[in-house]
Short mmCIF file of N, CA, C and O in Angstrom, two decimals:
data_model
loop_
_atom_site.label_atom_id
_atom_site.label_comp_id
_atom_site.label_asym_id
_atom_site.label_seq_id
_atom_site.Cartn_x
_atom_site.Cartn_y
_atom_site.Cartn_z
N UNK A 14 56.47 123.59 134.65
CA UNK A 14 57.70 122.87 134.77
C UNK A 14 58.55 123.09 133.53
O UNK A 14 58.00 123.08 132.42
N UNK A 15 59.90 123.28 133.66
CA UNK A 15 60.52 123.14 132.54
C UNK A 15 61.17 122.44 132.32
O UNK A 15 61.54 121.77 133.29
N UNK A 16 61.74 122.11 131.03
CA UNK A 16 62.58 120.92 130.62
C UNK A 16 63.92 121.04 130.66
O UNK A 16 64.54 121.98 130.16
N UNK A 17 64.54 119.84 131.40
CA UNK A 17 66.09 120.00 131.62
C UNK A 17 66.63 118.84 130.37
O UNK A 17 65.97 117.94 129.84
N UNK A 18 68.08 119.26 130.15
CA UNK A 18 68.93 118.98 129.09
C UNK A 18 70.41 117.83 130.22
O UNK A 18 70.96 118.27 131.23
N UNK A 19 70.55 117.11 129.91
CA UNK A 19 71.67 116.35 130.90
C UNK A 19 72.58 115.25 129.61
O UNK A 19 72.15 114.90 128.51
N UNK A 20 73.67 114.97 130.12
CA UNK A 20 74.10 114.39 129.11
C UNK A 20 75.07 113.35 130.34
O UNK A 20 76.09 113.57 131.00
N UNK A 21 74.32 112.44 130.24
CA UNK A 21 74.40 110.91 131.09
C UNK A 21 76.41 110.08 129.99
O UNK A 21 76.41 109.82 128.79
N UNK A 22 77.10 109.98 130.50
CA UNK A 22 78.15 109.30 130.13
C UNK A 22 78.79 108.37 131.15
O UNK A 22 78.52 108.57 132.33
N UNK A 23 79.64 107.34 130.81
CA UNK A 23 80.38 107.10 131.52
C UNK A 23 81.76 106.94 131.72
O UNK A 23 82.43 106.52 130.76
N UNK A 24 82.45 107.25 133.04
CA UNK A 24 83.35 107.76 133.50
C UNK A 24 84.15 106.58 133.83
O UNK A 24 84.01 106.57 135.05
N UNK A 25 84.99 105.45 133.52
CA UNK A 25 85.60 104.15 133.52
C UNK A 25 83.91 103.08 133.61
O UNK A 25 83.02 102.74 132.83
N UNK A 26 84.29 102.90 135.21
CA UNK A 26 83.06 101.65 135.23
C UNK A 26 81.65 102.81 136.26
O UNK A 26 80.63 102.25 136.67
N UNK A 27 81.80 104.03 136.46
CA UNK A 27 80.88 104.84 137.50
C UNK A 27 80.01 105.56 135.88
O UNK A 27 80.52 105.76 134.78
N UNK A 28 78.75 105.77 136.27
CA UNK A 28 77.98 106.98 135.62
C UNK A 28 77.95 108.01 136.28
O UNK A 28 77.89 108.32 137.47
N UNK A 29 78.01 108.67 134.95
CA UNK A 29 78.07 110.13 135.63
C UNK A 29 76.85 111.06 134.82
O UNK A 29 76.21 110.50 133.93
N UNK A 30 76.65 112.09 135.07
CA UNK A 30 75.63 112.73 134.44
C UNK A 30 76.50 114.44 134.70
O UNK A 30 77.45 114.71 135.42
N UNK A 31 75.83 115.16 133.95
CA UNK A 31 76.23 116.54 133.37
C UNK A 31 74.83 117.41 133.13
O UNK A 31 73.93 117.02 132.39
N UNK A 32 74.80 118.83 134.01
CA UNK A 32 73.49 118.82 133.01
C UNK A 32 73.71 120.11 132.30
O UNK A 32 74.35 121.05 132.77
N UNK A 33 73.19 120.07 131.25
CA UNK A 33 73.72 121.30 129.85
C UNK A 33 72.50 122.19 130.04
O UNK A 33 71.42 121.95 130.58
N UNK A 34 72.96 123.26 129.48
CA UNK A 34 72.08 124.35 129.11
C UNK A 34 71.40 123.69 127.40
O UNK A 34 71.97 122.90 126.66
N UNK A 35 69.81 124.48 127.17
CA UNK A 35 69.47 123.81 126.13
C UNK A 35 70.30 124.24 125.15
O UNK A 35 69.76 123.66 124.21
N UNK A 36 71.18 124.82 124.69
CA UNK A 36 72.16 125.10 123.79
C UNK A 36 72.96 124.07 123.95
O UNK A 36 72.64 123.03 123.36
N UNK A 37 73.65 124.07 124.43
CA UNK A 37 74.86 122.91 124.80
C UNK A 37 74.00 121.40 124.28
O UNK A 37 74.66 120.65 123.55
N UNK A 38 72.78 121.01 124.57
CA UNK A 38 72.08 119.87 124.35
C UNK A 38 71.79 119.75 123.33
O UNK A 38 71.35 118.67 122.94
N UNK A 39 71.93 120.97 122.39
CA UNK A 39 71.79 120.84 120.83
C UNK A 39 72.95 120.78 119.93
O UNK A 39 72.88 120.20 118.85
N UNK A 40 74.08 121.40 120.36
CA UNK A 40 75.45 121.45 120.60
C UNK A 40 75.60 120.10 120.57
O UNK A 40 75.65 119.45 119.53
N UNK A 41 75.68 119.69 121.63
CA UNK A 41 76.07 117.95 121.40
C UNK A 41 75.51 117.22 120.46
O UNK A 41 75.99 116.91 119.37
N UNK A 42 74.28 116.91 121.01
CA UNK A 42 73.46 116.43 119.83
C UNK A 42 73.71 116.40 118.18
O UNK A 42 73.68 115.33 117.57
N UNK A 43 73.93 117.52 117.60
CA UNK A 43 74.45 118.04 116.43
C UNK A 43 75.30 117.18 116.26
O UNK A 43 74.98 116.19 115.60
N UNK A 44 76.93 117.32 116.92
CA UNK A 44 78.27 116.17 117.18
C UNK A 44 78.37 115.00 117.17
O UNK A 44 79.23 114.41 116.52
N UNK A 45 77.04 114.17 118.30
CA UNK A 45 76.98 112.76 118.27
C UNK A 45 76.38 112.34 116.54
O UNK A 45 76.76 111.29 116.03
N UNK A 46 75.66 113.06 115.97
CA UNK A 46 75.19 112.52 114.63
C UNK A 46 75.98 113.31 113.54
O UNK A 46 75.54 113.39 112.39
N UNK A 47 76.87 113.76 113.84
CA UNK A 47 77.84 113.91 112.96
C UNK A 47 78.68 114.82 112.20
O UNK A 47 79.77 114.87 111.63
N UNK A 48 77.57 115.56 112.48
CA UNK A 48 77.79 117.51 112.11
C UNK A 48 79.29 117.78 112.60
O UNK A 48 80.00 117.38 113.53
N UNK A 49 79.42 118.54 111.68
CA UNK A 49 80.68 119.51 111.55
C UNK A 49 80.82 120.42 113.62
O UNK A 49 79.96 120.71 114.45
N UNK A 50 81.83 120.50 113.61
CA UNK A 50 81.72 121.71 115.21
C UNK A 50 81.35 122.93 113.99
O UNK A 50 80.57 123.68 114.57
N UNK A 51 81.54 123.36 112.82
CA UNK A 51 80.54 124.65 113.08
C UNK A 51 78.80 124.61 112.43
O UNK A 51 78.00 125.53 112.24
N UNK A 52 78.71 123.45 112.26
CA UNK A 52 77.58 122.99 111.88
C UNK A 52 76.63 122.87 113.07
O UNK A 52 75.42 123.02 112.95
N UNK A 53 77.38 122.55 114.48
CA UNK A 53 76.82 121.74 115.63
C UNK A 53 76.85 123.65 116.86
O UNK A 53 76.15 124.06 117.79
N UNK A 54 78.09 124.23 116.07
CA UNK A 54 77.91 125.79 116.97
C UNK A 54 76.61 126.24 116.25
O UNK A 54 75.69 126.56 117.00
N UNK A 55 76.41 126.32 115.06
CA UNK A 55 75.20 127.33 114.91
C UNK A 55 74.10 126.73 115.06
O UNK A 55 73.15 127.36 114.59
N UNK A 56 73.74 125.44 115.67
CA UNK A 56 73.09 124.60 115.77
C UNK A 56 72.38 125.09 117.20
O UNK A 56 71.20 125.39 117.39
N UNK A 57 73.59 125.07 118.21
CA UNK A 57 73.30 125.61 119.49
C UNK A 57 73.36 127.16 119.83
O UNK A 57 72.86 127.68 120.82
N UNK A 58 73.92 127.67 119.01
CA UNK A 58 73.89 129.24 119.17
C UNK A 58 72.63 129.45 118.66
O UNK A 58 72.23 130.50 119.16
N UNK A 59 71.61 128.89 117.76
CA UNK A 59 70.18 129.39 117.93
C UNK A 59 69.11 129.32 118.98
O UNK A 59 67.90 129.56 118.93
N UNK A 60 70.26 128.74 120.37
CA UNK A 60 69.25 128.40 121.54
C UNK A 60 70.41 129.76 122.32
O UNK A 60 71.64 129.80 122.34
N UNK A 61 69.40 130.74 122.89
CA UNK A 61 69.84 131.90 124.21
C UNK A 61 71.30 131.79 124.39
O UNK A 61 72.32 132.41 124.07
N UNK A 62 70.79 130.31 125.32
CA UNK A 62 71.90 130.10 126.35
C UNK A 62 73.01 129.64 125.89
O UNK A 62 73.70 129.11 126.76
N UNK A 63 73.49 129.64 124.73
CA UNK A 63 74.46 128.90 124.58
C UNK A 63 75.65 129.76 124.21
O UNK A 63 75.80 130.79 123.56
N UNK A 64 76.49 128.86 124.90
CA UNK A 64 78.00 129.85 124.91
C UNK A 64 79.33 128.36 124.46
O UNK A 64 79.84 127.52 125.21
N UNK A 65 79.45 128.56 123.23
CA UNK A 65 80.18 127.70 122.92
C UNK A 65 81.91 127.57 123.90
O UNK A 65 82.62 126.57 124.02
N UNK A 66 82.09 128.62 124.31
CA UNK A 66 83.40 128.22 124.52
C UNK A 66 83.29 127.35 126.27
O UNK A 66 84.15 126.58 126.68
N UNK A 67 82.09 127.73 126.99
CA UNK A 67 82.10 127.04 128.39
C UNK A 67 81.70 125.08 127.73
O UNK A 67 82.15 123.98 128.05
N UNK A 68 81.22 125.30 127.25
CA UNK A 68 80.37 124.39 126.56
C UNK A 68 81.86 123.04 125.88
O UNK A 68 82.07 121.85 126.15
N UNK A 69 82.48 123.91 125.09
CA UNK A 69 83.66 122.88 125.09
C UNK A 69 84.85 122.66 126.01
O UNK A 69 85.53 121.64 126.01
N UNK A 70 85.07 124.00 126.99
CA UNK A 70 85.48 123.53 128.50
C UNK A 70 84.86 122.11 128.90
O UNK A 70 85.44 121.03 129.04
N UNK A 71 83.83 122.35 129.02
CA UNK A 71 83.29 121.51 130.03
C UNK A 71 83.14 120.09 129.56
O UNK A 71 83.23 119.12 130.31
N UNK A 72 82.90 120.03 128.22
CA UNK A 72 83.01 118.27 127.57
C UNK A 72 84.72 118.21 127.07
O UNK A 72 85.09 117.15 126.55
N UNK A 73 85.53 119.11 127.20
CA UNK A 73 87.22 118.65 127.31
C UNK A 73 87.37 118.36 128.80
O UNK A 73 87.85 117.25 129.05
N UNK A 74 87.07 119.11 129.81
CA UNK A 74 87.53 118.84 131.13
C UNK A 74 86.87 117.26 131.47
O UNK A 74 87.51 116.56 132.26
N UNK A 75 86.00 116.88 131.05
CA UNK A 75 85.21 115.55 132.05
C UNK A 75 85.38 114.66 130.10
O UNK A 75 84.40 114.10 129.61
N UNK A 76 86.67 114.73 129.38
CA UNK A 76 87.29 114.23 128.51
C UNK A 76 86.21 113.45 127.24
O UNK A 76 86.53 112.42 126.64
N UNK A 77 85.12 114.08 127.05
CA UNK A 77 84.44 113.79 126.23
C UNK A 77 84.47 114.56 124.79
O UNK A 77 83.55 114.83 124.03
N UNK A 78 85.39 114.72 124.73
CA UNK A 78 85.52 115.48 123.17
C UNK A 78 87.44 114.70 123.78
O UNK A 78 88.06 115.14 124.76
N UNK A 79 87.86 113.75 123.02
CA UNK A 79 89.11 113.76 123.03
C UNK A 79 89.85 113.78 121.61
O UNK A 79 91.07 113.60 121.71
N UNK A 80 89.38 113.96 120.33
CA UNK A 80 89.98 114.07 119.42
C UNK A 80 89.34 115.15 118.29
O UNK A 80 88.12 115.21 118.44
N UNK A 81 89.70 115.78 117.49
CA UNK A 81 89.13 116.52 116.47
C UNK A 81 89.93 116.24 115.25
O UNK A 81 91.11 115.93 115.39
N UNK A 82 89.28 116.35 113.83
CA UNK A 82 89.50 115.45 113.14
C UNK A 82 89.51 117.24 111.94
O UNK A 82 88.97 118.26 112.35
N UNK A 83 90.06 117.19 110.87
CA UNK A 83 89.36 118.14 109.93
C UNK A 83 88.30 117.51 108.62
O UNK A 83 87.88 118.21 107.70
N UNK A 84 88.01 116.11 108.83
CA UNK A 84 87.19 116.06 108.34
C UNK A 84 87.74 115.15 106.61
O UNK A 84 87.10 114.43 105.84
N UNK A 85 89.25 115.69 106.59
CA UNK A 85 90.08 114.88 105.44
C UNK A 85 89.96 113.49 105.63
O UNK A 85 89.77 113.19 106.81
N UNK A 86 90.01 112.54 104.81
CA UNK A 86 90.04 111.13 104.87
C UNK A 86 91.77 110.89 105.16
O UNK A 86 92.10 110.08 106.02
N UNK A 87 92.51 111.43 104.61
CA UNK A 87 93.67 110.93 105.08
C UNK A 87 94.06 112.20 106.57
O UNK A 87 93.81 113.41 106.64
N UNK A 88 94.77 111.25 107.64
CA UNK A 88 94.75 112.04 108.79
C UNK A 88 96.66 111.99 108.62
O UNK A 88 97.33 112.58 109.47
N UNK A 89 97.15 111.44 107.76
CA UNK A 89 98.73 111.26 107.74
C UNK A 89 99.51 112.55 107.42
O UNK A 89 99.24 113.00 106.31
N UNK A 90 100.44 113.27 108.15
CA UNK A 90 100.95 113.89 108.21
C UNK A 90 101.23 115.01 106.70
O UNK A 90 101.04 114.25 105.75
N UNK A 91 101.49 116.00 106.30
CA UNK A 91 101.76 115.92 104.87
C UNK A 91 102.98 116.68 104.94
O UNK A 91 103.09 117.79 105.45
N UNK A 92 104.04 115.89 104.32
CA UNK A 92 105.71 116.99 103.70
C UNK A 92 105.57 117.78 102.95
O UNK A 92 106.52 118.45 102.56
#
């Protein structure tokens, strides 16, 4: 048997589930605890399957990645 990767969220008041390739599940993983996106890509690019760009399709389309940040403490515009 092998082991599947799914990433359970919810969608207003319905659950929904997703299921990832094990790349993508390390990929996330990486993100939810805090890692950098290229901290969290080479994270999942050491698993086969992983193809970062379907991978952030697919958590922008079902709106789970809605903001990116660079990581500066101030996010205020600069003149």
């Amino acid at each position: 048997e092998l082991a599947q990767t799914a990433l359970v969220f919810r969608n207003g008041l319905q659950v929904d589930t997703l299921e990832l390739s094990a790349g993508a599940g390390v990929f996330v993983g990486a993100l939810q605890r805090g890692e950098s996106l290229v901290e969290a890509a080479s994270a999942g690019g050491a698993q086969q399957d992983f193809d970062l760009a379907d991978t952030m399709a697919l958590l922008i389309r079902h709106q789970l990645i809605v903001r990116m940040t660079t990581g500066e403490t101030n996010h205020e515009p600069r003149h």
